[in-house]
PDB file of C-alpha atoms in Angstrom:
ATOM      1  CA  UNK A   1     140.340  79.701 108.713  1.00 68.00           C
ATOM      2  CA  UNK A   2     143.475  80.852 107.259  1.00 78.00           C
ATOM      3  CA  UNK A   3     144.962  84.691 107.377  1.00 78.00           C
ATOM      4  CA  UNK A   4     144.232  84.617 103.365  1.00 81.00           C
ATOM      5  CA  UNK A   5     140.916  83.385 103.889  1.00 84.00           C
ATOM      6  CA  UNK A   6     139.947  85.940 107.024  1.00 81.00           C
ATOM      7  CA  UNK A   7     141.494  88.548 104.556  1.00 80.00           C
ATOM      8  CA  UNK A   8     139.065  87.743 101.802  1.00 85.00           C
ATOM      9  CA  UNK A   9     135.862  86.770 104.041  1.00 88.00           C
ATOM     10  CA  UNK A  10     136.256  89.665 106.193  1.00 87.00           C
ATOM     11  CA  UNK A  11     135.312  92.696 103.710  1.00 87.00           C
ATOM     12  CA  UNK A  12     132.941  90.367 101.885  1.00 92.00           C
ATOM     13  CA  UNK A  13     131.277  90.180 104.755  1.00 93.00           C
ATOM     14  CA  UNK A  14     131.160  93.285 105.997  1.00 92.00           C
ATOM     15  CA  UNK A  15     129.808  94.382 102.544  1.00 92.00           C
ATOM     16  CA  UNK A  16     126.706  91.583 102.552  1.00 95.00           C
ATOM     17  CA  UNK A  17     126.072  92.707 105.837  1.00 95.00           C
ATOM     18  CA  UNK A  18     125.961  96.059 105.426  1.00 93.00           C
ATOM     19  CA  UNK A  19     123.550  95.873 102.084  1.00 94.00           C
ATOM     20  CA  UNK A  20     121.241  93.461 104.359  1.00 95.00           C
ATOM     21  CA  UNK A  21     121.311  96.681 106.816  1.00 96.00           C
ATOM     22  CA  UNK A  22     120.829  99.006 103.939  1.00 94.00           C
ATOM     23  CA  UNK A  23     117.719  96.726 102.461  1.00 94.00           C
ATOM     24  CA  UNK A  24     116.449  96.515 105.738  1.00 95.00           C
ATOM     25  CA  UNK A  25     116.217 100.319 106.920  1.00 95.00           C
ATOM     26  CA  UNK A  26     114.526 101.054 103.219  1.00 94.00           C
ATOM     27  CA  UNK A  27     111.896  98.050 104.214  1.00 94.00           C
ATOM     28  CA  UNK A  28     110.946  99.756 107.534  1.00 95.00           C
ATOM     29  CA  UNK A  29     110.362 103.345 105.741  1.00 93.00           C
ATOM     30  CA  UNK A  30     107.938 102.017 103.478  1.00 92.00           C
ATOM     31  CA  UNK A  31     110.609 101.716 100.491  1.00 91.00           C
ATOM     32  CA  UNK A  32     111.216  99.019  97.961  1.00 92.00           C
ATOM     33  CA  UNK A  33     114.992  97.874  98.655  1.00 92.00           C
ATOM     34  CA  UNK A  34     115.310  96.300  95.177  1.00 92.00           C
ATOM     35  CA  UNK A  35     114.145  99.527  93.361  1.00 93.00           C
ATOM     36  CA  UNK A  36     116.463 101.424  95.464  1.00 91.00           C
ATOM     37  CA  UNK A  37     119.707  99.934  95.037  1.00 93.00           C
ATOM     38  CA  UNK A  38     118.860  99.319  91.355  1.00 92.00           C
ATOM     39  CA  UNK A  39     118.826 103.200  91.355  1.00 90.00           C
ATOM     40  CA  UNK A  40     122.118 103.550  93.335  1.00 89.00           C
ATOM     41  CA  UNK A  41     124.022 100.693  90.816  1.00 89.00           C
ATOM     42  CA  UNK A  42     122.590 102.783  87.484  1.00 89.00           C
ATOM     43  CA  UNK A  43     123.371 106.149  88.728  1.00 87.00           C
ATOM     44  CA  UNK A  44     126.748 104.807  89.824  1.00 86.00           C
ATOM     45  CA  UNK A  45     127.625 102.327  87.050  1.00 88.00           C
ATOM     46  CA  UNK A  46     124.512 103.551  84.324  1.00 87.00           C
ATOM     47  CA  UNK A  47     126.965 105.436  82.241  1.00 90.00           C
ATOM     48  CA  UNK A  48     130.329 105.941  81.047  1.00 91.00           C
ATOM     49  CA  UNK A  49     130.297 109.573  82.322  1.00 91.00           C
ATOM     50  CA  UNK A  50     128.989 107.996  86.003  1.00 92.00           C
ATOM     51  CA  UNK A  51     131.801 105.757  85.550  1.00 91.00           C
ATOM     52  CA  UNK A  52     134.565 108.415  85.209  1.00 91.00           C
ATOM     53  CA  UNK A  53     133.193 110.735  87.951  1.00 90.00           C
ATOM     54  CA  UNK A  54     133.498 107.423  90.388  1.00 90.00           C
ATOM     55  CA  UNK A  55     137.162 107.259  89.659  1.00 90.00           C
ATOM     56  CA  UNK A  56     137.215 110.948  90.069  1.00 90.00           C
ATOM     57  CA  UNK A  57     136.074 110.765  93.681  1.00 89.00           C
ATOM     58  CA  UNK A  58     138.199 107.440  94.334  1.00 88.00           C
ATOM     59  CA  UNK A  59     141.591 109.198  93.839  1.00 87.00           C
ATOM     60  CA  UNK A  60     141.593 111.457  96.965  1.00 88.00           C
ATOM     61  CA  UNK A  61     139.625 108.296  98.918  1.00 88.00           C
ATOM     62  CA  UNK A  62     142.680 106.095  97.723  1.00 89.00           C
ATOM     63  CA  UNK A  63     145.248 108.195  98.738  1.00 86.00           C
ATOM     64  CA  UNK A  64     143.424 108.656 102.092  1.00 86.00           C
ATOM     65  CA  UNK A  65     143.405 105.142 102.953  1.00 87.00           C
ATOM     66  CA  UNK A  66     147.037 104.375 102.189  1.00 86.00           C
ATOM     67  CA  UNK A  67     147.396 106.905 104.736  1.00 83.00           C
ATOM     68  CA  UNK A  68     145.770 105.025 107.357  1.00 86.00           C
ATOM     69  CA  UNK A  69     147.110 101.922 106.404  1.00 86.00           C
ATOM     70  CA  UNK A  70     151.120 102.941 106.444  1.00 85.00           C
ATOM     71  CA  UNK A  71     150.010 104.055 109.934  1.00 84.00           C
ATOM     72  CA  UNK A  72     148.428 101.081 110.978  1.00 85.00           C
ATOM     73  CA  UNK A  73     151.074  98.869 110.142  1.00 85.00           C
ATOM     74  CA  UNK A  74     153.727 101.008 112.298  1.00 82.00           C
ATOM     75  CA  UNK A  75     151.091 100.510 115.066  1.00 83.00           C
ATOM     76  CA  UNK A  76     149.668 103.999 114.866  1.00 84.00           C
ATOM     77  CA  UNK A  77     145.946 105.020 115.089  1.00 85.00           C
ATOM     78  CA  UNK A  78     145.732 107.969 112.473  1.00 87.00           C
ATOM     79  CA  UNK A  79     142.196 109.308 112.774  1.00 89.00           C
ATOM     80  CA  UNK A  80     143.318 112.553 111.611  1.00 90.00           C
ATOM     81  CA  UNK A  81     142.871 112.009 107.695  1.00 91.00           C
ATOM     82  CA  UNK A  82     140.925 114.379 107.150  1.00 91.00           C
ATOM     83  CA  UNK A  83     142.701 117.530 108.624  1.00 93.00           C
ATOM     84  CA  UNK A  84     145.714 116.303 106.868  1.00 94.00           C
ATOM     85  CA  UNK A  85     143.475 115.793 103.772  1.00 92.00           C
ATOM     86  CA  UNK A  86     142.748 119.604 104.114  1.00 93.00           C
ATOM     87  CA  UNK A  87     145.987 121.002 104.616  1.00 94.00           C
ATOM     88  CA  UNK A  88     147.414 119.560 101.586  1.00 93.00           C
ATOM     89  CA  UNK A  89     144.846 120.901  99.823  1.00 90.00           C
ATOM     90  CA  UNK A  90     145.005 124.189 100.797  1.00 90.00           C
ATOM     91  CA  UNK A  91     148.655 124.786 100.498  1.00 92.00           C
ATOM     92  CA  UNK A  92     148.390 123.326  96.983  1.00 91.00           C
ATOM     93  CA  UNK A  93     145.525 125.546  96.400  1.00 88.00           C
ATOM     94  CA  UNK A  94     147.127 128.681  97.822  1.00 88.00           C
ATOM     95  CA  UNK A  95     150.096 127.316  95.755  1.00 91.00           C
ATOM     96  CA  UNK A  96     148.728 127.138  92.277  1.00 89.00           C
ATOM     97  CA  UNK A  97     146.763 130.593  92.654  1.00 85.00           C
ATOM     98  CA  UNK A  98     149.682 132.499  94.125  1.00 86.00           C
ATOM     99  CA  UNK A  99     152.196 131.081  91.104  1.00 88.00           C
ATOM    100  CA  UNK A 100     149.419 130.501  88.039  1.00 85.00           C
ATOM    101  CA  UNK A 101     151.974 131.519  85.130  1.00 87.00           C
ATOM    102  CA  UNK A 102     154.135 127.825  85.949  1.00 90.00           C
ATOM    103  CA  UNK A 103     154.400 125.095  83.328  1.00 92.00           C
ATOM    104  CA  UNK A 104     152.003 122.833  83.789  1.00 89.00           C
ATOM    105  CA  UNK A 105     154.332 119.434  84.455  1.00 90.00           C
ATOM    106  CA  UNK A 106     155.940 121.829  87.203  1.00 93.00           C
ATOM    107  CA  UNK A 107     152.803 123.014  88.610  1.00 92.00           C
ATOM    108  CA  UNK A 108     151.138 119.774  89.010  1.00 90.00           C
ATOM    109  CA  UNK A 109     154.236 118.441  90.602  1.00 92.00           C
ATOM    110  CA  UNK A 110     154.959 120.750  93.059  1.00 94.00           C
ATOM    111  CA  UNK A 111     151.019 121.136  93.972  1.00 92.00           C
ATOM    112  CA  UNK A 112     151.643 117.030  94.745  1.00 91.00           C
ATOM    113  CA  UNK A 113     154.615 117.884  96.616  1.00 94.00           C
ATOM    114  CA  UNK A 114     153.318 120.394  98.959  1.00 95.00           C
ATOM    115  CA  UNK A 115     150.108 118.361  99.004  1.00 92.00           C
ATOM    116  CA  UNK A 116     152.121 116.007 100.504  1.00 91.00           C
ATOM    117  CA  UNK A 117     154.519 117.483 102.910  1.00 95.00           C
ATOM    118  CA  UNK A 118     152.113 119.769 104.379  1.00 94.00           C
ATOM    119  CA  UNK A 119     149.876 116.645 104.869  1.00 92.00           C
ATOM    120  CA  UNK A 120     152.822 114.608 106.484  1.00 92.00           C
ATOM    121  CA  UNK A 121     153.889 117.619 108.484  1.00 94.00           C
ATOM    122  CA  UNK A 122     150.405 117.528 110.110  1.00 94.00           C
ATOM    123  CA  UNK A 123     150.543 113.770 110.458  1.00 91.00           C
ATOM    124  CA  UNK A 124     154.123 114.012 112.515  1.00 92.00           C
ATOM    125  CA  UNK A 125     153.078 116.093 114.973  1.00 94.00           C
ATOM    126  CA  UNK A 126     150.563 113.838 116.801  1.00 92.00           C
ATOM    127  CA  UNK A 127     153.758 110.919 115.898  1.00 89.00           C
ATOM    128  CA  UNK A 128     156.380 112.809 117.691  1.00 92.00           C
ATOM    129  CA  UNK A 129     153.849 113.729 120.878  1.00 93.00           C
ATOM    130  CA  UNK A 130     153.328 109.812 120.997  1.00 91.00           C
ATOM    131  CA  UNK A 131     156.813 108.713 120.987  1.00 89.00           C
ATOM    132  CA  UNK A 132     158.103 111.880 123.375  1.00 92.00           C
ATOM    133  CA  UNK A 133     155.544 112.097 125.655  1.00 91.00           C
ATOM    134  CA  UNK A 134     152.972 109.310 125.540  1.00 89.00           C
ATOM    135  CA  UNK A 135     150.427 110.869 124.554  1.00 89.00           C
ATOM    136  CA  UNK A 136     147.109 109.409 122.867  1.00 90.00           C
ATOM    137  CA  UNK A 137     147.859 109.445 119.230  1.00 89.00           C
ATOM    138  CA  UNK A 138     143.881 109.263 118.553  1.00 90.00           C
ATOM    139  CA  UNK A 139     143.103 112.029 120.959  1.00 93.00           C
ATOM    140  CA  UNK A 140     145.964 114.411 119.309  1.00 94.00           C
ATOM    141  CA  UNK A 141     145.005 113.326 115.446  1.00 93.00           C
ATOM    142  CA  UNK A 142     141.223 114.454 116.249  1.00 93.00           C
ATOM    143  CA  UNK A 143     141.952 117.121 117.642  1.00 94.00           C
ATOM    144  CA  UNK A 144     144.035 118.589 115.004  1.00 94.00           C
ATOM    145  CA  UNK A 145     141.579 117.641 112.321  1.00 94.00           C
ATOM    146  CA  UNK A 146     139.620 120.810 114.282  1.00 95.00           C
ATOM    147  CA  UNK A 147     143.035 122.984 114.254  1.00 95.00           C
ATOM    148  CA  UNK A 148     143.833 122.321 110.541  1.00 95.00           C
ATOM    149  CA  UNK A 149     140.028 123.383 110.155  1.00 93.00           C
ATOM    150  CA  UNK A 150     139.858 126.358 111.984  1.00 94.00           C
ATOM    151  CA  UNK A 151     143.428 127.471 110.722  1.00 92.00           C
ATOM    152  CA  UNK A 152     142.651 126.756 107.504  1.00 88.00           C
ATOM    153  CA  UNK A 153     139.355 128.660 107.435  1.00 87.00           C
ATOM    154  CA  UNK A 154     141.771 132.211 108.398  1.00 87.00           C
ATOM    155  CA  UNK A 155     143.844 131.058 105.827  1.00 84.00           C
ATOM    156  CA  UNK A 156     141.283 130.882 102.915  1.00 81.00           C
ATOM    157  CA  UNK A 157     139.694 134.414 104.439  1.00 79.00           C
ATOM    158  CA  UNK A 158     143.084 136.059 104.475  1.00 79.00           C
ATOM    159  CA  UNK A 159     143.713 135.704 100.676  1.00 75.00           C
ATOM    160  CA  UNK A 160     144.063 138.764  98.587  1.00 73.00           C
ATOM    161  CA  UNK A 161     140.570 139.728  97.351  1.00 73.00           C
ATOM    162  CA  UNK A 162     142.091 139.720  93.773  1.00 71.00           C
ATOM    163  CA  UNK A 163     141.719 135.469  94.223  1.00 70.00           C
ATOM    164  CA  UNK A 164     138.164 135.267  96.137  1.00 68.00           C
ATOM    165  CA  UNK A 165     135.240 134.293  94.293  1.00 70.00           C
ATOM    166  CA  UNK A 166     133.484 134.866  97.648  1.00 68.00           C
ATOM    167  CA  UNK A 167     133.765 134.983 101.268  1.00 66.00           C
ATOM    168  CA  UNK A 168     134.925 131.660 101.455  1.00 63.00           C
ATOM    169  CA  UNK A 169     135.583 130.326  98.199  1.00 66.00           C
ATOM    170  CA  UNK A 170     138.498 131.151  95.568  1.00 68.00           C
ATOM    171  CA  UNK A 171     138.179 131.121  91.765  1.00 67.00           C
ATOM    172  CA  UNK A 172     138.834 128.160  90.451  1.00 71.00           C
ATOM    173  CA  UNK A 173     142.771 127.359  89.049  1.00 75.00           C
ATOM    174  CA  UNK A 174     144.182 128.026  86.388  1.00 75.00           C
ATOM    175  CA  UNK A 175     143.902 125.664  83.510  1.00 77.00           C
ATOM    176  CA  UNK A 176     147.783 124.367  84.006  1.00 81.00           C
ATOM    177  CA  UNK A 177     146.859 123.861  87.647  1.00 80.00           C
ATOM    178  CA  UNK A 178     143.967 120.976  86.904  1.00 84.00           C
ATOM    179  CA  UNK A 179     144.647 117.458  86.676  1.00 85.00           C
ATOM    180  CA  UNK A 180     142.057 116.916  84.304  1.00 84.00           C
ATOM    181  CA  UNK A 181     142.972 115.880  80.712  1.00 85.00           C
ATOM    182  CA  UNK A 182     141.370 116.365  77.526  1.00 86.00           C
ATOM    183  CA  UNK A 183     141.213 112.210  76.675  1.00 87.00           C
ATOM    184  CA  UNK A 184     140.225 111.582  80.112  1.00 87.00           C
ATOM    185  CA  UNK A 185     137.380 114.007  78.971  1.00 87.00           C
ATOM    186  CA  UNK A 186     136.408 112.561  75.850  1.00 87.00           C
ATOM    187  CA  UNK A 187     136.780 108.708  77.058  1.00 87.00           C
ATOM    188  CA  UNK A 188     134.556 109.352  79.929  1.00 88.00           C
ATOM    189  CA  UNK A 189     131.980 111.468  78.125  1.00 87.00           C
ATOM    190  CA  UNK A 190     133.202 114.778  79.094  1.00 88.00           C
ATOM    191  CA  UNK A 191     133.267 113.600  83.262  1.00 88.00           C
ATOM    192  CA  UNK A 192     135.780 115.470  85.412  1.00 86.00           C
ATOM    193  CA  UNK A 193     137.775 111.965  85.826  1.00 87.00           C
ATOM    194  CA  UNK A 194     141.270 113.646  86.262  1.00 87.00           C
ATOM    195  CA  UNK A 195     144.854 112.328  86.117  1.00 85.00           C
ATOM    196  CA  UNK A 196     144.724 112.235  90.010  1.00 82.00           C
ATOM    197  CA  UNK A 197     143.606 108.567  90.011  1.00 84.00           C
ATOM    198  CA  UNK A 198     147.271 107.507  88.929  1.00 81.00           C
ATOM    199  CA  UNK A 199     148.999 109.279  91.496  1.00 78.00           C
ATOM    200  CA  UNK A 200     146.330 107.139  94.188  1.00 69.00           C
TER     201      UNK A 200
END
């Protein structure tokens, strides 16, 4: 089999296998497989507004991967996705609600910015330990997905009360700070598709 070929067959595979797994696990709780993921494709795929809200959760997915896969080519094992995930988020967050007068092309630029260096910042650390001290870059990235979490919780509960919707949740952005799009909007049926799945 050729690299192109194990590159093709590989994910195919893993896909047929895992909707054999799927079909199977509905069989043994009494459920009718075919119904079932005739539901999942027509809630997914039914309607243009399904449609748009797919590509709306594929952007930050997208981005994600790449992450793992620049890693994985330099030989690094980046488990730690999803505390880097979260700290670009929050700065970005904290970003747009501290400064909510900007422009809008400035605002969505810097929030990608600082999205992305705070991100990267939390992805070097575990980078340098490795190639200083030899330490377990899977170890390190996992446990700093639980120190980006814990830091970032005392972050979001030591914003000014003047931006917290609730304990631990902020009003939402300011209108300038959203990457959705009015013609996103209306092609998709008034889905929160956003502007986010061209940066991915």
């Amino acid at each position: 089999m050729t690299k192109r070929t194990q590159q093709i067959a590989v994910p195919l595979i893993s896909v047929i296998l895992g909707i054999l797994l799927g079909a199977i696990v509905m069989w043994i709780f009494g459920y009718d497989a075919i119904w079932g993921y005739e539901e999942l494709f027509k809630a997914a795929f039914g309607t243009i507004r399904s449609i748009g809200e797919i590509f709306r959760a594929m952007g930050p997915l997208i981005l994600i991967a790449l992450g793992f896969a620049v890693a994985s080519r330099a030989g690094f094992f980046n488990v730690g996705l999803p505390g880097q995930a979260l700290a670009g988020w929050i700065l970005s967050g904290w970003f747009a609600l501290s400064f909510p007068n900007l422009p809008r092309p400035i605002m969505i630029l810097a929030t990608v910015v600082i999205a992305a260096v705070a991100g990267g910042i939390i992805g070097a650390i575990p980078g340098i330990l490795r190639a200083y001290l030899g330490t377990s870059e899977v170890i390190v990235t996992i446990m700093m997905n639980y120190i980006v979490l814990y830091v970032g919780n005392a972050v979001i509960h030591s914003f000014p009360k003047s931006v917290m919707q609730s304990i631990d949740s902020s009003v939402k952005v300011g209108a300038n700070a959203t990457y959705q799009t009015e013609w996103l909007r209306a092609l998709t049926n008034n889905s929160r598709m956003n502007i986010g799945i061209f940066f991915a």
